[in-house]
Amino acid sequence: MKALLLIDIQNDFIPGGSLAVPEGDQIISVVNQIQPQFDLVVATQDWHPANHKSFASNHAGKQVFEQIELQGLAQVLWPDHCEQGSAGAEFSPDLDMTKVEAIFRKGTDPEIDSYSGFYDNGRLKSTGLADYLRGKGITDVYLVGLAGDYCVYYSAKDALQEGFNTYLIEDGIRAINADDFAKVKEDIQQRGGQILQSTAL
Ligand code: VGL
Ligand code: ZN
């Protein structure tokens, strides 16, 4: 059984949003087109409180995209984004959500960031996504969404670690940094995942 994970296809990650991923809007028609080919479609939603420690605005004297240490982990400081209840946190109005059976929210703890849809960055707490997928009989996890070098990457690593056959659908993904995404693809393949185009599904 195959699941498609829609990772953080939210207004703030799309051109015009506060943490826009270049060409992020270009994945949406691909994502909408492929959904019928899966047994299950699930979405993740970055969902931060206003006092979230991943926001540069919550650290006096720190700049956006600076790196700090948070709970012993390297943390990039982001522009305010995906604040709970804001328009930026909503899914893109162009994204077809009719087939999405469940939405897993993440990044709700102000003290720790959560790139993966499965666990926070410290792997302290699970979102329940892995058990949910197993409960639905899912063996294969396909990922699309934003951003390829952060939330898609961390979600794919966790999917592999949880024992799912894991696939990145490249034309359904855009990254903040293209060089970083090239490394992501290599790393995911080294860990046993595969990269494919939507036309090969
Ligand atoms: C993301 C940075 C901060 C993502 C979320 O969805 O890739 N990136 N929060
Ligand atoms: Zn975030």
Short mmCIF file of C-alpha atoms and ligand atoms in Angstrom, two decimals:
data_model
loop_
_atom_site.label_atom_id
_atom_site.label_comp_id
_atom_site.label_asym_id
_atom_site.label_seq_id
_atom_site.Cartn_x
_atom_site.Cartn_y
_atom_site.Cartn_z
CA MET A 1 0.00 0.00 0.00
CA LYS A 2 1.30 3.38 -1.08
CA ALA A 3 0.95 6.70 0.74
CA LEU A 4 1.67 10.16 -0.61
CA LEU A 5 2.87 12.67 1.99
CA LEU A 6 2.24 16.34 1.17
CA ILE A 7 4.87 18.15 3.19
CA ASP A 8 4.09 21.73 4.29
CA ILE A 9 2.47 23.02 1.08
CA GLN A 10 1.53 26.20 2.92
CA ASN A 11 1.25 29.84 1.83
CA ASP A 12 4.32 30.99 3.76
CA PHE A 13 6.53 28.57 1.76
CA ILE A 14 5.17 29.72 -1.59
CA PRO A 15 6.29 32.89 -3.46
CA GLY A 16 4.59 35.78 -1.67
CA GLY A 17 4.94 34.04 1.71
CA SER A 18 7.33 34.95 4.52
CA LEU A 19 9.68 31.97 3.96
CA ALA A 20 9.09 31.47 0.26
CA VAL A 21 10.78 28.55 -1.47
CA PRO A 22 11.81 29.51 -5.03
CA GLU A 23 9.29 28.05 -7.52
CA GLY A 24 7.37 26.51 -4.62
CA ASP A 25 4.11 27.20 -6.45
CA GLN A 26 5.24 25.07 -9.41
CA ILE A 27 4.83 21.78 -7.53
CA ILE A 28 1.12 22.20 -6.95
CA SER A 29 -0.23 21.06 -10.32
CA VAL A 30 2.08 18.01 -10.17
CA VAL A 31 0.89 17.17 -6.65
CA ASN A 32 -2.76 17.54 -7.60
CA GLN A 33 -2.33 15.34 -10.68
CA ILE A 34 -0.69 12.37 -8.94
CA GLN A 35 -2.90 12.08 -5.88
CA PRO A 36 -5.35 9.55 -7.45
CA GLN A 37 -2.46 7.09 -7.89
CA PHE A 38 -2.10 6.52 -4.13
CA ASP A 39 -3.99 4.44 -1.59
CA LEU A 40 -3.67 7.19 1.01
CA VAL A 41 -2.83 10.90 0.96
CA VAL A 42 -1.69 12.64 4.16
CA ALA A 43 -0.52 16.23 4.71
CA THR A 44 1.81 17.81 7.23
CA GLN A 45 1.39 21.40 8.40
CA ASP A 46 4.07 23.54 10.02
CA TRP A 47 2.14 25.12 12.91
CA HIS A 48 4.14 27.37 15.20
CA PRO A 49 3.08 29.45 18.20
CA ALA A 50 4.13 33.14 17.93
CA ASN A 51 6.81 32.62 20.60
CA HIS A 52 8.51 29.79 18.70
CA LYS A 53 12.28 29.69 19.27
CA SER A 54 13.00 29.01 15.59
CA PHE A 55 11.93 32.60 14.83
CA ALA A 56 14.78 35.13 14.73
CA SER A 57 12.29 37.67 16.07
CA ASN A 58 12.26 35.80 19.40
CA HIS A 59 16.04 36.24 19.91
CA ALA A 60 17.18 39.80 20.67
CA GLY A 61 20.07 40.87 18.42
CA LYS A 62 19.89 37.84 16.13
CA GLN A 63 19.38 37.99 12.38
CA VAL A 64 17.24 35.87 10.13
CA PHE A 65 19.16 32.82 8.75
CA GLU A 66 21.78 33.05 11.53
CA GLN A 67 22.58 29.74 13.24
CA ILE A 68 22.33 29.27 16.98
CA GLU A 69 22.21 26.33 19.36
CA LEU A 70 18.81 25.35 20.71
CA GLN A 71 18.43 22.46 23.18
CA GLY A 72 21.92 21.36 22.13
CA LEU A 73 20.95 21.25 18.45
CA ALA A 74 22.01 23.51 15.58
CA GLN A 75 19.09 25.78 14.76
CA VAL A 76 18.68 28.10 11.78
CA LEU A 77 16.76 31.23 12.79
CA TRP A 78 13.86 31.72 10.39
CA PRO A 79 11.59 34.62 9.54
CA ASP A 80 8.27 34.34 11.37
CA HIS A 81 6.29 31.74 9.41
CA CYS A 82 3.34 29.38 9.66
CA GLU A 83 2.03 30.99 12.79
CA GLN A 84 -0.95 29.05 14.13
CA GLY A 85 -4.18 30.41 12.67
CA SER A 86 -2.51 32.82 10.25
CA ALA A 87 -3.14 32.98 6.50
CA GLY A 88 0.50 31.99 5.94
CA ALA A 89 -0.06 28.72 7.78
CA GLU A 90 -2.98 27.74 5.56
CA PHE A 91 -2.49 25.24 2.76
CA SER A 92 -2.21 26.82 -0.66
CA PRO A 93 -5.71 27.50 -2.00
CA ASP A 94 -4.59 25.82 -5.25
CA LEU A 95 -3.76 22.54 -3.48
CA ASP A 96 -6.40 19.83 -3.83
CA MET A 97 -7.11 18.74 -0.24
CA THR A 98 -10.17 16.60 -1.01
CA LYS A 99 -8.22 13.31 -0.88
CA VAL A 100 -6.22 14.19 2.25
CA GLU A 101 -7.37 11.82 5.01
CA ALA A 102 -5.34 13.32 7.85
CA ILE A 103 -3.24 16.36 8.67
CA PHE A 104 -0.27 16.06 11.03
CA ARG A 105 0.74 19.35 12.62
CA LYS A 106 4.27 19.95 13.84
CA GLY A 107 6.43 22.65 15.37
CA THR A 108 3.86 23.38 18.06
CA ASP A 109 6.35 23.19 20.97
CA PRO A 110 7.93 26.66 21.29
CA GLU A 111 11.20 25.20 22.61
CA ILE A 112 12.12 22.89 19.72
CA ASP A 113 11.83 22.88 15.94
CA SER A 114 10.31 20.04 13.99
CA TYR A 115 11.32 19.64 10.37
CA SER A 116 10.18 16.03 10.02
CA GLY A 117 6.53 15.09 9.90
CA PHE A 118 7.39 12.12 12.13
CA TYR A 119 9.47 13.52 15.04
CA ASP A 120 10.75 16.82 16.41
CA ASN A 121 14.39 17.66 15.69
CA GLY A 122 15.51 16.15 19.01
CA ARG A 123 13.45 13.00 18.34
CA LEU A 124 11.87 13.56 21.75
CA LYS A 125 8.27 13.33 20.62
CA SER A 126 6.51 11.52 17.79
CA THR A 127 3.62 13.04 15.87
CA GLY A 128 2.09 9.57 15.55
CA LEU A 129 2.50 9.60 11.76
CA ALA A 130 4.52 6.36 11.52
CA ASP A 131 2.01 4.36 13.57
CA TYR A 132 -0.85 5.95 11.63
CA LEU A 133 0.68 4.85 8.33
CA ARG A 134 1.38 1.33 9.63
CA GLY A 135 -2.20 1.13 10.89
CA LYS A 136 -3.38 1.84 7.35
CA GLY A 137 -1.19 -0.95 5.96
CA ILE A 138 1.23 1.44 4.25
CA THR A 139 4.56 -0.03 3.16
CA ASP A 140 5.67 2.61 0.64
CA VAL A 141 5.94 6.34 1.35
CA TYR A 142 6.25 8.90 -1.46
CA LEU A 143 7.10 12.49 -0.58
CA VAL A 144 6.34 15.81 -2.25
CA GLY A 145 6.32 19.35 -0.87
CA LEU A 146 8.44 22.09 0.65
CA ALA A 147 11.17 22.59 1.42
CA GLY A 148 13.27 19.82 -0.15
CA ASP A 149 16.34 20.62 1.94
CA TYR A 150 14.46 20.83 5.26
CA CYS A 151 11.09 19.32 5.99
CA VAL A 152 10.95 16.96 2.99
CA TYR A 153 14.52 15.78 3.73
CA TYR A 154 13.99 15.16 7.44
CA SER A 155 10.65 13.45 6.79
CA ALA A 156 12.24 11.14 4.19
CA LYS A 157 15.07 10.19 6.57
CA ASP A 158 12.56 9.31 9.27
CA ALA A 159 10.39 7.36 6.82
CA LEU A 160 13.46 5.26 5.94
CA GLN A 161 14.37 4.79 9.59
CA GLU A 162 10.79 3.68 10.32
CA GLY A 163 11.22 0.97 7.69
CA PHE A 164 9.09 2.35 4.87
CA ASN A 165 10.18 2.04 1.25
CA THR A 166 10.80 5.72 0.59
CA TYR A 167 10.64 7.76 -2.62
CA LEU A 168 11.21 11.44 -3.37
CA ILE A 169 9.11 12.66 -6.31
CA GLU A 170 11.57 15.22 -7.60
CA ASP A 171 9.26 17.39 -9.72
CA GLY A 172 6.89 17.64 -6.76
CA ILE A 173 9.62 19.16 -4.56
CA ARG A 174 11.45 22.51 -4.47
CA ALA A 175 14.27 23.48 -2.10
CA ILE A 176 15.46 26.66 -0.43
CA ASN A 177 19.03 25.93 -1.63
CA ALA A 178 19.66 23.92 -4.82
CA ASP A 179 23.17 22.75 -3.80
CA ASP A 180 21.84 21.48 -0.49
CA PHE A 181 19.08 19.60 -2.29
CA ALA A 182 21.64 17.85 -4.53
CA LYS A 183 23.27 16.55 -1.33
CA VAL A 184 19.88 15.58 0.05
CA LYS A 185 19.17 13.39 -2.97
CA GLU A 186 22.53 11.63 -2.61
CA ASP A 187 22.02 11.08 1.10
CA ILE A 188 18.52 9.68 0.68
CA GLN A 189 19.76 7.27 -1.99
CA GLN A 190 22.66 6.21 0.23
CA ARG A 191 20.16 5.43 2.97
CA GLY A 192 18.17 3.21 0.59
CA GLY A 193 15.59 5.66 -0.70
CA GLN A 194 14.87 6.38 -4.35
CA ILE A 195 14.40 9.53 -6.44
CA LEU A 196 11.88 9.52 -9.27
CA GLN A 197 9.82 11.82 -11.48
CA SER A 198 6.03 11.94 -11.28
CA THR A 199 5.82 10.70 -14.88
CA ALA A 200 7.44 7.41 -13.77
CA LEU A 201 4.74 6.60 -11.21
C1 VGL B 1 10.44 24.37 6.99
C2 VGL B 1 12.04 25.83 7.75
C3 VGL B 1 11.31 26.09 8.87
C4 VGL B 1 9.99 23.43 5.92
C5 VGL B 1 9.70 24.60 8.12
O1 VGL B 1 8.78 23.15 5.82
O2 VGL B 1 10.86 22.95 5.15
N1 VGL B 1 11.62 24.99 6.82
N2 VGL B 1 10.13 25.46 9.06
ZN ZN B 2 8.86 26.05 10.65
#
